[in-house]
mmCIF file of C-alpha atoms and ligand atoms in Angstrom:
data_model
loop_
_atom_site.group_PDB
_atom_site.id
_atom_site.type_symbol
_atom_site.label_atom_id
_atom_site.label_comp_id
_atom_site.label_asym_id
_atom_site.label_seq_id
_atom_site.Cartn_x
_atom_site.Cartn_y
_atom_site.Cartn_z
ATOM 1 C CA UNK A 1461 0.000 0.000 0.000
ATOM 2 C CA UNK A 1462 1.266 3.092 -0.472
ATOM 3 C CA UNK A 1463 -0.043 7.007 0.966
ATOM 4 C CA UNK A 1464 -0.142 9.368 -1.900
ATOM 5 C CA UNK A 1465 -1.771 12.604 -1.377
ATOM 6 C CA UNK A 1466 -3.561 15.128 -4.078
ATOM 7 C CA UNK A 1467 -1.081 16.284 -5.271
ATOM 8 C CA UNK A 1468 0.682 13.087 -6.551
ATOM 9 C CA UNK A 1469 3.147 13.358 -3.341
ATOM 10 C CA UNK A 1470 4.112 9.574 -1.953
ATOM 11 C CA UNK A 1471 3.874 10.174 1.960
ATOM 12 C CA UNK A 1472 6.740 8.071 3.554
ATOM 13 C CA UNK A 1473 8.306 9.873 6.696
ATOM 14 C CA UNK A 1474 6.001 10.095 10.283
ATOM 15 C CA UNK A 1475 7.104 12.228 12.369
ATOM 16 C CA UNK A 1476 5.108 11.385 15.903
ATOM 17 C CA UNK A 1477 5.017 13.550 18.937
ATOM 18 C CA UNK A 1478 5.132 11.193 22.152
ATOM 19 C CA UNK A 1479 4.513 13.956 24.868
ATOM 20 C CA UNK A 1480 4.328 17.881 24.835
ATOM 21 C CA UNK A 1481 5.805 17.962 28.088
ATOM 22 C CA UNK A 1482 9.308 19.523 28.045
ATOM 23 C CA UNK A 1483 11.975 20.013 30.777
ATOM 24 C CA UNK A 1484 13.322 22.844 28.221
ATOM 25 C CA UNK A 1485 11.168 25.987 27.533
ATOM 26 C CA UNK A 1486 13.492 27.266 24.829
ATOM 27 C CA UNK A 1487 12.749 31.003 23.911
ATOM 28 C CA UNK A 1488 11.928 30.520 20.160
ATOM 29 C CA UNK A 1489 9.364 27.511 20.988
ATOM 30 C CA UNK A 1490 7.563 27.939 23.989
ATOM 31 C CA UNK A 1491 6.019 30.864 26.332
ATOM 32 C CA UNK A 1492 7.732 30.991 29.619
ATOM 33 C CA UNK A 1493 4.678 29.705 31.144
ATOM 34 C CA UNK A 1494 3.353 26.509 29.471
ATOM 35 C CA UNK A 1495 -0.265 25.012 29.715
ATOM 36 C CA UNK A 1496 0.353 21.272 28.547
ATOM 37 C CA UNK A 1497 -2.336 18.737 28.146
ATOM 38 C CA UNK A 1498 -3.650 17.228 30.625
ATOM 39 C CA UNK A 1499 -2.585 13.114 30.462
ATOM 40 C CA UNK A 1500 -6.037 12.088 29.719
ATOM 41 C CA UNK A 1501 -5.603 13.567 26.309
ATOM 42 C CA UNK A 1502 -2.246 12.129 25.678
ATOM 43 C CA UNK A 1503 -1.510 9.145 23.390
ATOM 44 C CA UNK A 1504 -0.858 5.815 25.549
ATOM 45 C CA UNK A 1505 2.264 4.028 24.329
ATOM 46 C CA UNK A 1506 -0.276 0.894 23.312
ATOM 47 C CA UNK A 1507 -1.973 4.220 20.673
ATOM 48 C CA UNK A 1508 1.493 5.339 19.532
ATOM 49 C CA UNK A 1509 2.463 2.081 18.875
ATOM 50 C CA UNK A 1510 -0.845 1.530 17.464
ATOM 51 C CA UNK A 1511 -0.271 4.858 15.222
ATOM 52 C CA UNK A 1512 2.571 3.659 13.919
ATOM 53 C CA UNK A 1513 1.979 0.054 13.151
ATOM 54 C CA UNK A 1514 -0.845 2.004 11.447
ATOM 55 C CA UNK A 1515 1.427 3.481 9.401
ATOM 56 C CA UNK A 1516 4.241 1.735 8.302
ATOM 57 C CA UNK A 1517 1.258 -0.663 6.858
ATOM 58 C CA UNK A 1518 0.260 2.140 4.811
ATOM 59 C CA UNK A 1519 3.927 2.195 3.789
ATOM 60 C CA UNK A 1520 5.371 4.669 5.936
ATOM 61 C CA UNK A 1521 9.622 3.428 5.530
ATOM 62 C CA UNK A 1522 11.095 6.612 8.206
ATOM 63 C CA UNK A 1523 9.344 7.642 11.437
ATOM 64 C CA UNK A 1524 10.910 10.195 13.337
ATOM 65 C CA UNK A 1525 9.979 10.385 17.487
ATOM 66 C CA UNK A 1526 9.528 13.928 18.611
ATOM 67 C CA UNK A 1527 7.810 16.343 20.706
ATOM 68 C CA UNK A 1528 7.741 18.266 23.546
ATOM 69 C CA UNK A 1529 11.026 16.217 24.883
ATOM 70 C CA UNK A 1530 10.710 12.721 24.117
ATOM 71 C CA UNK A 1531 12.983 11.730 26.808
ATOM 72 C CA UNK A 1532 10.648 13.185 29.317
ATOM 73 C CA UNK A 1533 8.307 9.855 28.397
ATOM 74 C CA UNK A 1534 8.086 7.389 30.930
ATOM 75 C CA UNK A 1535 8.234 3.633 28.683
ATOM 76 C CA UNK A 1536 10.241 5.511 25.571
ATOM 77 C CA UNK A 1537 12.536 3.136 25.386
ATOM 78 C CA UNK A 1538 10.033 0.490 25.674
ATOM 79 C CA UNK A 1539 8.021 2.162 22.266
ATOM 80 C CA UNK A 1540 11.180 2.365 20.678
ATOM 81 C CA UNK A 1541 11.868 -1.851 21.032
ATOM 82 C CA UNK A 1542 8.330 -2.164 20.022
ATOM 83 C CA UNK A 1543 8.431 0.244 17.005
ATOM 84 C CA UNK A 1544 12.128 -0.727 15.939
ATOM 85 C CA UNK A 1545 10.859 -4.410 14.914
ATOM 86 C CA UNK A 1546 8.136 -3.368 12.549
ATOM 87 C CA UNK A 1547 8.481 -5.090 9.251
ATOM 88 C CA UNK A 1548 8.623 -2.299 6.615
ATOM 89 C CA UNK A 1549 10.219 0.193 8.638
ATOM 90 C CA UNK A 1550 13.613 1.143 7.326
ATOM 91 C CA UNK A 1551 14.819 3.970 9.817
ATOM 92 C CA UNK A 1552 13.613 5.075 13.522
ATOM 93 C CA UNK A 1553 14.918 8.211 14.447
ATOM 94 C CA UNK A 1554 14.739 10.844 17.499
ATOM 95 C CA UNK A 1555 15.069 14.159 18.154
ATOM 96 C CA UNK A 1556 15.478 15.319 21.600
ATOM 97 C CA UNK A 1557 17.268 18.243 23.308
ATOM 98 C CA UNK A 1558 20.040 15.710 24.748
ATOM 99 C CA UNK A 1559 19.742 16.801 28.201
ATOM 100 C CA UNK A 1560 18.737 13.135 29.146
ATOM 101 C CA UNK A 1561 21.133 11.181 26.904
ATOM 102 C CA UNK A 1562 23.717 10.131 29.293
ATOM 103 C CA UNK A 1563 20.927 8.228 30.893
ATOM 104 C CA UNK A 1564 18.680 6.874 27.664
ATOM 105 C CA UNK A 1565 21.532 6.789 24.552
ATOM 106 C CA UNK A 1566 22.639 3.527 25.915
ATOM 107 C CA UNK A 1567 19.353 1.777 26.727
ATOM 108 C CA UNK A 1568 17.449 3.559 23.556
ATOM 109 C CA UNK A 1569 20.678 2.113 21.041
ATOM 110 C CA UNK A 1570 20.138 -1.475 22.596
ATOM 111 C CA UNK A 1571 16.238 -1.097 21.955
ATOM 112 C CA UNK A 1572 16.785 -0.237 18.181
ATOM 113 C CA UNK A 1573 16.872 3.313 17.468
ATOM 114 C CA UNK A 1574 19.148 3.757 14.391
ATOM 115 C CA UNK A 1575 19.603 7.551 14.290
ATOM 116 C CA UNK A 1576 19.673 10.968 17.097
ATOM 117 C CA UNK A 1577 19.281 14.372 16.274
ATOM 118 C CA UNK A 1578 20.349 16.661 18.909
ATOM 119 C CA UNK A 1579 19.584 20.457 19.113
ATOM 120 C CA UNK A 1580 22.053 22.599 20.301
ATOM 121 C CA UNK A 1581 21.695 26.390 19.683
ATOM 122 C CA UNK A 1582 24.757 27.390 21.622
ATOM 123 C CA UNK A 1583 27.972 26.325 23.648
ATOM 124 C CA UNK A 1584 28.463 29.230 25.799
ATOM 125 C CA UNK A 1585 26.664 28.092 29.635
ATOM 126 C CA UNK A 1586 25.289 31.266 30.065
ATOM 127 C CA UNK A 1587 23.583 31.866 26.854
ATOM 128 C CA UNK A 1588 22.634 28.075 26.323
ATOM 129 C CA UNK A 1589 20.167 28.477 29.962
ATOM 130 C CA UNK A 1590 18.932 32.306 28.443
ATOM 131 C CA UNK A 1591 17.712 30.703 25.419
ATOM 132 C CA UNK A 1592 16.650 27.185 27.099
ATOM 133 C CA UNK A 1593 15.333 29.353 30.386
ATOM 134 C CA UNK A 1594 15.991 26.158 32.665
ATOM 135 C CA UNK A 1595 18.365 23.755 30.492
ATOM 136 C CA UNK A 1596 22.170 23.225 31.576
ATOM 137 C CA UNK A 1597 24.803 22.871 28.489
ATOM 138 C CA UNK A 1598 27.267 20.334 30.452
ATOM 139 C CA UNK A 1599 24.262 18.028 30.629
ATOM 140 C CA UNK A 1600 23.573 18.226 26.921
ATOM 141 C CA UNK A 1601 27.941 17.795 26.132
ATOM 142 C CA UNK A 1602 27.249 14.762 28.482
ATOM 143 C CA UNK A 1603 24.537 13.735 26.301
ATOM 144 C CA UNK A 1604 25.815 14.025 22.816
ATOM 145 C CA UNK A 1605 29.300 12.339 24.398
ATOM 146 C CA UNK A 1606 26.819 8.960 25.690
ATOM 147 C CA UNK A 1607 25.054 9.144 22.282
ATOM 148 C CA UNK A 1608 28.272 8.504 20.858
ATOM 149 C CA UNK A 1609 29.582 5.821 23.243
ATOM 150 C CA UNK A 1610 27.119 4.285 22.788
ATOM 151 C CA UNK A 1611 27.472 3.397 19.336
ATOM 152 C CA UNK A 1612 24.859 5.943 17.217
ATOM 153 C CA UNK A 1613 26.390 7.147 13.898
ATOM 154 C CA UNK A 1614 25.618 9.812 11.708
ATOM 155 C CA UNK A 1615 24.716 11.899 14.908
ATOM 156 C CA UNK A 1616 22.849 15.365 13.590
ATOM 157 C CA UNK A 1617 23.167 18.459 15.704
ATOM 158 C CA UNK A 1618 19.925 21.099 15.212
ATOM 159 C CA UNK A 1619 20.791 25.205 15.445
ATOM 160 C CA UNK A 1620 18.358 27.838 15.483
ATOM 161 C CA UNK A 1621 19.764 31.013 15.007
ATOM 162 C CA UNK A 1622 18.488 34.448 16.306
ATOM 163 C CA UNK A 1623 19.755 37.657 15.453
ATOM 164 C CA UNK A 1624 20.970 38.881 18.219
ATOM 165 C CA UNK A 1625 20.838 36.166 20.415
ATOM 166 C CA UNK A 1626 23.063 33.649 19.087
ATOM 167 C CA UNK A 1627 24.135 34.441 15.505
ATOM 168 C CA UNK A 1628 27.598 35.032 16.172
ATOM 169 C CA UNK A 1629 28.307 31.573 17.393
ATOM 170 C CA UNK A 1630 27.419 30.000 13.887
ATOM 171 C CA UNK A 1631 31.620 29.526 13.355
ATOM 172 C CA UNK A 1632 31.979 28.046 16.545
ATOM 173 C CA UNK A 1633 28.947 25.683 16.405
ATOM 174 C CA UNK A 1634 30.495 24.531 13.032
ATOM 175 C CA UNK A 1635 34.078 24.049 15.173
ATOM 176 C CA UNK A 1636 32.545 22.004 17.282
ATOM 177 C CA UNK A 1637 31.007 19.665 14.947
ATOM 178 C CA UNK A 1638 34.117 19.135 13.216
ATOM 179 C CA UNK A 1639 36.289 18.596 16.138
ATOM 180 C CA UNK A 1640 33.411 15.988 17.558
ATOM 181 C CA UNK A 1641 32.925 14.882 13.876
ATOM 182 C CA UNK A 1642 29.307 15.419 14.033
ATOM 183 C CA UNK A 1643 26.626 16.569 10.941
ATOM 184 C CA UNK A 1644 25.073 20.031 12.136
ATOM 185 C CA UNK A 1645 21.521 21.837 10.205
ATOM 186 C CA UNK A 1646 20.607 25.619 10.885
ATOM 187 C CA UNK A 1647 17.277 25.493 11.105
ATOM 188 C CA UNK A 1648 15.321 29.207 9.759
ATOM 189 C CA UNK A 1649 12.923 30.111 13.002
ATOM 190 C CA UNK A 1650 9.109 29.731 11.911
ATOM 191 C CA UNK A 1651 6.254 31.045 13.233
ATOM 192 C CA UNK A 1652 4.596 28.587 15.412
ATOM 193 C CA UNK A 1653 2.903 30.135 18.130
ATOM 194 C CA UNK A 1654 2.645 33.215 19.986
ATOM 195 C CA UNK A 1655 5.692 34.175 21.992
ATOM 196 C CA UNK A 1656 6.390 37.350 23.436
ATOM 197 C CA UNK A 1657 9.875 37.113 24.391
ATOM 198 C CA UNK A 1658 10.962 38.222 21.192
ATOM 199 C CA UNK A 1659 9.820 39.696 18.045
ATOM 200 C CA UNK A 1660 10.279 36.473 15.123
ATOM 201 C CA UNK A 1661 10.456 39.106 12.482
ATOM 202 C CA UNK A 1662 13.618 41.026 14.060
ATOM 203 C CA UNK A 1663 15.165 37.749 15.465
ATOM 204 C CA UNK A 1664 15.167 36.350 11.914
ATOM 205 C CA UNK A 1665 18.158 34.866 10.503
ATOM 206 C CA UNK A 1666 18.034 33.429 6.535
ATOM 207 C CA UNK A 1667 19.707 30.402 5.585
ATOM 208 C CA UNK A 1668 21.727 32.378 3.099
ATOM 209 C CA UNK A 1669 23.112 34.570 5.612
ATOM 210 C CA UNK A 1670 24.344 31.804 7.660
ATOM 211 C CA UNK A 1671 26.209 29.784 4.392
ATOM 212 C CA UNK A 1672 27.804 33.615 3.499
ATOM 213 C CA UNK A 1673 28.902 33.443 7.419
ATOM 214 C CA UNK A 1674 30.154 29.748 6.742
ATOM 215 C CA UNK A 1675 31.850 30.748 3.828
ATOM 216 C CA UNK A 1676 34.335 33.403 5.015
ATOM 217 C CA UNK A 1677 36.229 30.291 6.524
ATOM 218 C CA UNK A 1678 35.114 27.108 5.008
ATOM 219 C CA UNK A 1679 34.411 26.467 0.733
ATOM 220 C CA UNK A 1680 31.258 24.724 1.277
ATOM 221 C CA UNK A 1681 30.848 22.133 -1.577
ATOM 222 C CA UNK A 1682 27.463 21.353 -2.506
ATOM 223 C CA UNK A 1683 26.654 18.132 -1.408
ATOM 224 C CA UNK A 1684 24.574 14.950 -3.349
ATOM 225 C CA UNK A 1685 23.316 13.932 -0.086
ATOM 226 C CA UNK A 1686 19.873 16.131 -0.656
ATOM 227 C CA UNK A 1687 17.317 13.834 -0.679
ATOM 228 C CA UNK A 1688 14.410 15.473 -1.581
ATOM 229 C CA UNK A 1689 13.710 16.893 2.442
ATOM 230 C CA UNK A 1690 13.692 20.342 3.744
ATOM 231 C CA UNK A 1691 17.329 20.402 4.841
ATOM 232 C CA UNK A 1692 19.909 21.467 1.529
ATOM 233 C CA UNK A 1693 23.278 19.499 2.329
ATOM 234 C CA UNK A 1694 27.057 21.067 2.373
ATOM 235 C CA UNK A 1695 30.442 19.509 2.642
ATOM 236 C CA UNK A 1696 34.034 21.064 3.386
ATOM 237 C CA UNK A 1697 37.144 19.534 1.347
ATOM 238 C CA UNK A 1698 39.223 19.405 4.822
ATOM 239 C CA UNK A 1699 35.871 17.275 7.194
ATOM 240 C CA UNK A 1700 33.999 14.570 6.663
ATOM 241 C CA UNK A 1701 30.363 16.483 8.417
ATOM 242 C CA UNK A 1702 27.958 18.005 6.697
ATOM 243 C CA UNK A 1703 26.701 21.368 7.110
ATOM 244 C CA UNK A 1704 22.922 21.758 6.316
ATOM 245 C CA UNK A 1705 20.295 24.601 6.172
ATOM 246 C CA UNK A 1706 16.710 24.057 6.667
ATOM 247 C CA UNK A 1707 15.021 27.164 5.541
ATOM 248 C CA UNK A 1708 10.959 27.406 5.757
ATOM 249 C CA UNK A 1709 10.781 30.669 4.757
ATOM 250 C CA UNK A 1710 13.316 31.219 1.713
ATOM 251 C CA UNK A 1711 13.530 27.785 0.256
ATOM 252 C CA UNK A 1712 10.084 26.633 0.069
ATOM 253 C CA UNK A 1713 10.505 23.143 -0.588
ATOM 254 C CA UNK A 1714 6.583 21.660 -0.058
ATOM 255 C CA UNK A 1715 6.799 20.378 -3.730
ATOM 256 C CA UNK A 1716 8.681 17.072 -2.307
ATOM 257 C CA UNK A 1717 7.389 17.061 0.994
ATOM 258 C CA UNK A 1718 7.074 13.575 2.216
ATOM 259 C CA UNK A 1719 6.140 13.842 5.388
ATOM 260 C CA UNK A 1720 3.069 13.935 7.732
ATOM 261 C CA UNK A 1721 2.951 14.395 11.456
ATOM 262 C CA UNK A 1722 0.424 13.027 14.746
ATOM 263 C CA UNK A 1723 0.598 14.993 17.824
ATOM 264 C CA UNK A 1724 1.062 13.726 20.818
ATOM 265 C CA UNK A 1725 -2.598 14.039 21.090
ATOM 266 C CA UNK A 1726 -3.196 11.885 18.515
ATOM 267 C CA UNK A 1727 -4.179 14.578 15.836
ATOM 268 C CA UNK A 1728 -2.571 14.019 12.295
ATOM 269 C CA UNK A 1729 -0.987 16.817 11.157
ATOM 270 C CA UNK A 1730 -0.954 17.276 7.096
ATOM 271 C CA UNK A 1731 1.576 20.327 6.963
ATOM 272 C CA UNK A 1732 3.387 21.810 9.977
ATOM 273 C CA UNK A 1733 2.590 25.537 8.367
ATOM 274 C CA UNK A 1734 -1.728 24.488 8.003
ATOM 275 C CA UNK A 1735 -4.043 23.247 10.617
ATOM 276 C CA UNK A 1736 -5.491 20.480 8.540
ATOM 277 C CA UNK A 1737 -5.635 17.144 9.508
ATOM 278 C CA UNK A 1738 -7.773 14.435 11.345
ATOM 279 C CA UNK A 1739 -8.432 13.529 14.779
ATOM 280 C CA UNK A 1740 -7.157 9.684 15.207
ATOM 281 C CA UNK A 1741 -7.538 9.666 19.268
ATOM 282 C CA UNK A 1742 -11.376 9.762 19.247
ATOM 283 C CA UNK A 1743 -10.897 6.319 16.762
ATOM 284 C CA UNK A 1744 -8.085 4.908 18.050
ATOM 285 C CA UNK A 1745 -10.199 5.098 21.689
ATOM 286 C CA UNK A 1746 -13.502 4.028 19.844
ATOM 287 C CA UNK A 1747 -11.934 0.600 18.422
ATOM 288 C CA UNK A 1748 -8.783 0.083 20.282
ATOM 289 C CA UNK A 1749 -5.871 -1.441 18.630
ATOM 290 C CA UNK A 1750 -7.771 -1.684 15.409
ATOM 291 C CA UNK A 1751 -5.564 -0.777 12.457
ATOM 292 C CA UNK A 1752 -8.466 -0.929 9.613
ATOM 293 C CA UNK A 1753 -10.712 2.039 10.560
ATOM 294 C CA UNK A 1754 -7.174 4.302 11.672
ATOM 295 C CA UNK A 1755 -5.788 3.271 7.922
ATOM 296 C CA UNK A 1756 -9.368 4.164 6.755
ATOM 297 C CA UNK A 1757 -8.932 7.116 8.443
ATOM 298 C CA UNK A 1758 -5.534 8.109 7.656
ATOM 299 C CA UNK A 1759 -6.360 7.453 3.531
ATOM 300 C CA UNK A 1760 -9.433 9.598 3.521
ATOM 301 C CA UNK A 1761 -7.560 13.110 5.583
ATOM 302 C CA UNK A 1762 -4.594 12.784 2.952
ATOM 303 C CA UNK A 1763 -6.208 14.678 0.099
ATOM 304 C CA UNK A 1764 -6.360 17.451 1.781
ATOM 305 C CA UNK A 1765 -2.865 17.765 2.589
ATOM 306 C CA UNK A 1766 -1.994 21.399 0.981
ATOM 307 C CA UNK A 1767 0.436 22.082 -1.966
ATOM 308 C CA UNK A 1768 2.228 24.390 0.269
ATOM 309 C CA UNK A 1769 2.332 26.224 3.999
ATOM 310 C CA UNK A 1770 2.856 29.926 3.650
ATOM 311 C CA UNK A 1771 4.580 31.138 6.483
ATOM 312 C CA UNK A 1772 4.769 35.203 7.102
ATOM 313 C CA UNK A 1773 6.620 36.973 9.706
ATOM 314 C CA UNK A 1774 5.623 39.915 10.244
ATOM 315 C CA UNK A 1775 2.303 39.180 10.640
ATOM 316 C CA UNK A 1776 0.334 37.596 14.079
ATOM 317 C CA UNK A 1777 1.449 33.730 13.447
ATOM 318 C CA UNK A 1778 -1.266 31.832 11.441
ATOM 319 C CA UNK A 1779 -0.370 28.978 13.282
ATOM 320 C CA UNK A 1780 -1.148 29.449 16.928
ATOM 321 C CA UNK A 1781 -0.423 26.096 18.450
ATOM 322 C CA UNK A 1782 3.368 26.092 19.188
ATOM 323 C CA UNK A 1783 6.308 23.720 18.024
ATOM 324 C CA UNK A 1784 6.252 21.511 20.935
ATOM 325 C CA UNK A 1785 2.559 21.068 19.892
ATOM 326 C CA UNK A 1786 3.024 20.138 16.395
ATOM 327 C CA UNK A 1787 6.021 17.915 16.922
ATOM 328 C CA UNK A 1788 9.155 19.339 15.620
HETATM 329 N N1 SAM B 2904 12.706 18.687 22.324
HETATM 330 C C1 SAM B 2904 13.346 18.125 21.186
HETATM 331 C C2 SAM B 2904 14.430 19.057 20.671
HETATM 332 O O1 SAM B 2904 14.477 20.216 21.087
HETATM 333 O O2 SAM B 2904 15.200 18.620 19.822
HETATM 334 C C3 SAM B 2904 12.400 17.752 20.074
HETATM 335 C C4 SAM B 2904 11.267 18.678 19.772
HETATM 336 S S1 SAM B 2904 11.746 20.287 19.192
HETATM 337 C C5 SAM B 2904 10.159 21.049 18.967
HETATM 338 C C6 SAM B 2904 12.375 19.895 17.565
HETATM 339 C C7 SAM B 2904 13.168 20.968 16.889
HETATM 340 O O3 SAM B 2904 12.327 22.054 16.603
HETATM 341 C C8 SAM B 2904 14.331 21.502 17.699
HETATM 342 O O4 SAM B 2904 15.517 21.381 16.946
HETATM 343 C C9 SAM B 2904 13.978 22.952 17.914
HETATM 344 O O5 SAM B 2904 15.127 23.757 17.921
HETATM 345 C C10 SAM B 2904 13.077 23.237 16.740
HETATM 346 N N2 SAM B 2904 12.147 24.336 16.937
HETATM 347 C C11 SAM B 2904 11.303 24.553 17.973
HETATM 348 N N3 SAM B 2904 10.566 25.673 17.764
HETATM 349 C C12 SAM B 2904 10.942 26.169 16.576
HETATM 350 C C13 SAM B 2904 10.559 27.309 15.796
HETATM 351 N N4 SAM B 2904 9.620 28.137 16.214
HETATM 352 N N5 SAM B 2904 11.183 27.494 14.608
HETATM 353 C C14 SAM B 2904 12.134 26.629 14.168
HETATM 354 N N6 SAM B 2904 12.531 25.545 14.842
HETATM 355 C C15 SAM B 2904 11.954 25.321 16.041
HETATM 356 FE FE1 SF4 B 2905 11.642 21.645 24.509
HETATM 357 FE FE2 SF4 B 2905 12.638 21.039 22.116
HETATM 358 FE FE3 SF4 B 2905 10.856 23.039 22.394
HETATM 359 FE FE4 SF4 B 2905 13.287 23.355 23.364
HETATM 360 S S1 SF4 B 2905 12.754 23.072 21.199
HETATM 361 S S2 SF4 B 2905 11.346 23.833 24.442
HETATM 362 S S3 SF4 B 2905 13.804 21.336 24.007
HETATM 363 S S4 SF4 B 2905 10.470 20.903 22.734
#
């Protein structure tokens, strides 16, 4: 079987939320003072792993555990030995803010998890708990050092840059991940949500403007490794990493978007810019564990998925539920 959507688009890559809960409240994705949902309205483990099996039957090949923090889910790494054995399913990913990883990377590696992304916005201690508000940069270093121990290759290392804020550690974030040999993506700052911390329109920071930065000291070589995702894919003649951008705004790459989304409330997502979607909590809880009516479900929402989001910034956001919402 295979999930194609209106416009002709094969839908392969879920990206599911497993909480909303964070132990971060990072600047750019959450208010300061966060209203999550109560549990009630929470996928169980039994749903997500439901949800998925869901999927992959559909032919789903990549799903991609998110959130909130994932690592803030009691039974993670039990959903991850669960999900990791499902027949069709070529890659299980996470990506998590790291600060638990000296705890899970072992136990999550042994379960099945082939891949990590980590996000790390900036290596100064200071800074890193200004734009986390509570989170503590030696535990994260701790994290991305067990992830490695532990065996995980191709680790990916996530940077959102703010004017301002952070954008003159873009060199040294790229120092780092060549001296720890790790892949690193500057990802553009969208919309999602209304914060008032800062203003998303000054704090702005385009892709292009980060490569130029790159550039004064590195010859980025264009890479083949773009796959067809949001993320465009550099190399350097003297490292083995690659540098990527991921830019919402000024590379709009919906034509060959592959991708859907479930929130950790069990509401499919279609587009991360759009609010359109399906509710699969109110089936999943009317006919528990079966996979017929969710696939039913699942095949009749993706026609609607739209050709494109349309993100603007200096506008109120479009989007009001925030990232940790959508599952990022
Ligand atoms: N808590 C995990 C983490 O931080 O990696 C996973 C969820 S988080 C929502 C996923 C990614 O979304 C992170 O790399 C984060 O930096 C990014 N993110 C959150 N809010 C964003 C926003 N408004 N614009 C762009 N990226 C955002
Ligand atoms: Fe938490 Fe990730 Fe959002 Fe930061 S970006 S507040 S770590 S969910």
């Amino acid at each position: 079987m295979a999930l194609i959507d209106g416009m002709g688009r094969q839908i392969t890559y879920l990206r599911l939320s497993v909480t909303d809960r964070c132990d971060f409240r990072c600047v750019y994705c959450m208010a300061e003072d966060m209203q999550f949902l109560p549990r009630s309205e929470v996928l169980s483990l039994e749903e997500l792993a439901t949800v998925a099996e869901a999927f992959v039957a559909l032919g789903i090949r990549k799903i991609r555990l998110t959130g909130g923090e994932p690592l803030v889910r009691t039974g993670l790494v039990d959903l991850v030995a669960r999900l990791s054995t499902l027949p069709g399913l070529d890659e299980l990913t996470l990506t998590t803010n790291g600060a638990r990883l000296a705890q899970f990377a072992h136990p999550l590696k042994v379960a099945g998890l082939d891949r990590i992304n980590i996000s790390l916005d900036s290596l100064r201690p200071e800074r890193f708990r200004e734009l986390t508000r509570t989170g503590r940069l030696e535990d994260v270093l701790a994290g991305i050092a067990a992830a490695r121990e532990a065996g995980f290759r191709r680790i990916k290392l996530n940077s959102v840059i703010l004017r301002g804020r952070n954008d003159d550690e873009v060199i040294d974030l790229v120092s780092f991940a060549r001296h720890e040999q790790l892949d690193l993506a500057f990802i553009e700052e969208m919309p999602l949500g209304v914060i008032d911390e800062h203003d998303r329109a000054r704090s702005f920071v385009p892709s292009a403007e980060i490569l130029e930065t790159i550039g004064q000291r590195h010859a980025l070589l264009p890479s083949t490794d773009n796959t067809g995702g949001p993320a465009r894919y550099y190399r350097m003649a003297d490292s083995g990493i690659r540098i990527g951008v991921i830019s919402p705004h000024s590379n709009n790459f919906c034509g060959s978007c592959n991708r859907v989304r479930v929130t950790a409330s069990g509401r499919l997502l279609l587009c991360l810019g759009n609010g359109h979607g399906a509710d699969l909590r109110t089936i999943l809880r009317a006919h528990p564990g079966n996979l017929q009516q969710l696939q039913e479900a699942i095949q009749a929402t993706l026609p609607q998925k739209p050709e494109r989001h349309h993100f603007v910034l200096d506008e109120p956001p479009q989007i009001v539920r925030f990232m940790n919402m959508t599952g990022g």
